[in-house]
Tab-separated table of C-alpha atoms in Angstrom:
chain	number	residue	atom	x	y	z
K	1	MET	CA	172.399	176.190	-224.052
K	2	MET	CA	169.993	173.450	-225.094
K	3	GLU	CA	172.689	171.791	-227.213
K	4	MET	CA	175.043	171.769	-224.230
K	5	LEU	CA	172.370	170.170	-222.055
K	6	MET	CA	171.758	167.506	-224.697
K	7	GLN	CA	175.471	166.742	-224.879
K	8	VAL	CA	175.662	166.351	-221.102
K	9	VAL	CA	172.649	164.004	-221.138
K	10	VAL	CA	174.235	161.949	-223.928
K	11	ALA	CA	177.519	161.830	-221.977
K	12	PHE	CA	175.581	160.560	-218.943
K	13	VAL	CA	173.847	157.838	-220.968
K	14	ALA	CA	177.092	156.859	-222.727
K	15	THR	CA	178.921	156.629	-219.409
K	16	VAL	CA	176.208	154.491	-217.843
K	17	SER	CA	176.238	152.291	-220.948
K	18	PHE	CA	179.987	151.880	-220.600
K	19	ALA	CA	179.502	151.086	-216.897
K	20	VAL	CA	177.108	148.289	-217.869
K	21	LEU	CA	179.634	146.979	-220.392
K	22	PHE	CA	182.437	147.308	-217.821
K	23	GLN	CA	180.304	145.270	-215.349
K	24	VAL	CA	180.138	147.992	-212.696
K	25	PRO	CA	177.834	147.077	-209.798
K	26	LYS	CA	174.293	148.264	-210.545
K	27	GLU	CA	174.140	150.521	-207.487
K	28	GLN	CA	177.049	152.556	-208.934
K	29	TYR	CA	175.522	153.256	-212.382
K	30	LEU	CA	174.068	156.621	-211.373
K	31	TYR	CA	177.302	157.847	-209.811
K	32	SER	CA	179.385	156.678	-212.763
K	33	GLY	CA	177.019	158.524	-215.091
K	34	ILE	CA	177.259	161.673	-212.989
K	35	CYS	CA	181.057	161.528	-213.212
K	36	GLY	CA	180.929	161.290	-217.001
K	37	ALA	CA	178.317	164.025	-217.335
K	38	VAL	CA	180.137	166.445	-215.026
K	39	GLY	CA	183.435	165.786	-216.782
K	40	TRP	CA	181.863	166.513	-220.156
K	41	LEU	CA	180.085	169.615	-218.833
K	42	CYS	CA	183.372	170.931	-217.485
K	43	TYR	CA	185.004	170.201	-220.848
K	44	LEU	CA	182.290	172.151	-222.695
K	45	LEU	CA	182.419	175.113	-220.309
K	46	VAL	CA	186.183	175.447	-220.593
K	47	MET	CA	186.012	175.040	-224.396
K	48	ASN	CA	183.534	177.939	-224.539
K	49	SER	CA	185.862	180.284	-222.678
K	50	TYR	CA	189.252	178.935	-223.815
K	51	PRO	CA	188.947	176.868	-227.001
K	52	SER	CA	191.772	174.368	-226.496
K	53	PRO	CA	190.978	170.657	-226.360
K	54	THR	CA	194.125	170.022	-224.312
K	55	VAL	CA	193.360	172.601	-221.622
K	56	SER	CA	189.681	171.630	-221.593
K	57	SER	CA	190.542	167.955	-221.184
K	58	PHE	CA	192.921	168.734	-218.334
K	59	ALA	CA	190.313	170.804	-216.467
K	60	ALA	CA	187.571	168.239	-217.062
K	61	VAL	CA	189.701	165.341	-215.840
K	62	VAL	CA	190.708	167.259	-212.696
K	63	ALA	CA	187.022	167.787	-211.883
K	64	LEU	CA	186.194	164.204	-212.815
K	65	THR	CA	189.003	162.711	-210.729
K	66	LEU	CA	188.045	164.795	-207.703
K	67	MET	CA	184.468	163.631	-208.049
K	68	ALA	CA	185.550	160.005	-208.518
K	69	ARG	CA	187.677	160.161	-205.359
K	70	ILE	CA	184.824	161.686	-203.375
K	71	PHE	CA	182.331	159.093	-204.640
K	72	ALA	CA	184.814	156.309	-203.895
K	73	VAL	CA	185.095	157.403	-200.263
K	74	ARG	CA	181.381	157.995	-199.782
K	75	ARG	CA	180.238	154.872	-201.636
K	76	LYS	CA	183.049	152.653	-200.266
K	77	THR	CA	183.929	151.583	-203.806
K	78	PRO	CA	187.277	151.558	-205.625
K	79	VAL	CA	187.970	154.865	-207.333
K	80	THR	CA	188.629	153.136	-210.669
K	81	VAL	CA	184.928	152.262	-210.918
K	82	PHE	CA	184.037	155.934	-211.265
K	83	LEU	CA	187.243	157.186	-212.883
K	84	ILE	CA	187.434	154.780	-215.812
K	85	CYS	CA	183.741	155.121	-216.598
K	86	GLY	CA	183.860	158.909	-216.257
K	87	LEU	CA	186.825	159.161	-218.614
K	88	PHE	CA	184.896	157.443	-221.384
K	89	PRO	CA	183.477	160.650	-222.990
K	90	LEU	CA	186.853	162.434	-222.744
K	91	VAL	CA	189.177	159.865	-224.318
K	92	PRO	CA	190.410	161.142	-227.716
K	93	GLY	CA	189.258	158.129	-229.712
K	94	ALA	CA	188.285	160.186	-232.745
K	95	GLY	CA	191.735	161.765	-232.770
K	96	ILE	CA	193.357	158.339	-232.869
K	97	TYR	CA	191.010	157.264	-235.653
K	98	TYR	CA	191.647	160.350	-237.792
K	99	THR	CA	195.397	160.088	-237.235
K	100	ALA	CA	195.387	156.531	-238.573
K	101	TYR	CA	192.930	157.390	-241.372
K	102	ASN	CA	194.966	160.354	-242.615
K	103	PHE	CA	198.164	158.311	-242.421
K	104	ILE	CA	196.670	155.452	-244.448
K	105	MET	CA	195.197	157.844	-247.011
K	106	GLY	CA	198.598	159.492	-247.478
K	107	TYR	CA	197.751	162.832	-245.861
K	108	ASN	CA	200.880	162.812	-243.734
K	109	ASP	CA	200.688	166.484	-242.717
K	110	LEU	CA	197.153	166.022	-241.391
K	111	ALA	CA	198.110	162.743	-239.714
K	112	VAL	CA	201.025	164.361	-237.884
K	113	ALA	CA	198.938	167.366	-236.808
K	114	LYS	CA	196.088	165.195	-235.544
K	115	GLY	CA	198.515	162.767	-233.906
K	116	ILE	CA	200.278	165.532	-231.991
K	117	GLU	CA	196.955	166.978	-230.825
K	118	THR	CA	195.825	163.517	-229.687
K	119	ILE	CA	199.061	162.924	-227.787
K	120	LYS	CA	198.711	166.328	-226.081
K	121	ILE	CA	195.193	165.415	-224.940
K	122	ALA	CA	196.304	161.998	-223.692
K	123	VAL	CA	199.186	163.549	-221.737
K	124	ALA	CA	196.846	166.195	-220.299
K	125	ILE	CA	194.483	163.446	-219.120
K	126	ALA	CA	197.329	161.523	-217.494
K	127	LEU	CA	198.751	164.633	-215.816
K	128	ALA	CA	195.351	165.666	-214.514
K	129	ILE	CA	194.834	162.256	-212.912
K	130	VAL	CA	198.310	162.278	-211.351
K	131	CYS	CA	197.959	165.859	-210.051
K	132	THR	CA	194.543	165.199	-208.562
K	133	PHE	CA	195.614	161.925	-206.960
K	134	SER	CA	198.537	163.745	-205.374
K	135	LEU	CA	196.155	165.766	-203.213
K	136	PRO	CA	196.529	164.613	-199.609
K	137	ALA	CA	193.830	162.458	-198.036
K	138	PRO	CA	192.854	165.090	-195.408
K	139	VAL	CA	191.903	167.482	-198.210
K	140	LEU	CA	189.818	164.739	-199.799
K	141	GLY	CA	188.193	163.972	-196.442
K	142	LYS	CA	187.081	167.584	-196.109
K	143	LEU	CA	185.743	167.609	-199.666
K	144	SER	CA	183.811	164.390	-199.244
K	145	GLY	CA	182.361	165.325	-195.871
K	146	VAL	CA	183.778	162.214	-194.176
K	147	ARG	CA	185.055	162.841	-190.673
K	148	LYS	CA	187.831	160.929	-189.048
K	149	LYS	CA	186.713	159.042	-185.964
K	150	LEU	CA	188.876	159.429	-182.885
């Protein structure tokens, strides 16, 4: 449990660091960090119950995208500010690295296996974003607590 908490804290700090690098407005640092931390927490929780990086990434990105859309409405900020920063801990960068490494070293079987896993994760991330963005605005309005003025 303590290790999971440490990972979530590191994901928060890494996301805020990326937000600084990405030149996000200072007042959005906290919310960007929360998006990254919640996405990573969701990833860890799903991995504990169903150990599949693809399924875990999909679930985490759905939660992250919902949160990014809610923050965007409440904070009157473009959703990409929260979404891109929040995705930072979930992007399969290590998978891309190990695919290239194994290919260069001549371990073609490992390179293909790692490459396929990385592509599955990337597709899961893209599908999760598309599915979550396809939710109608009235549903988002109810989730974010914003009421339509008549």
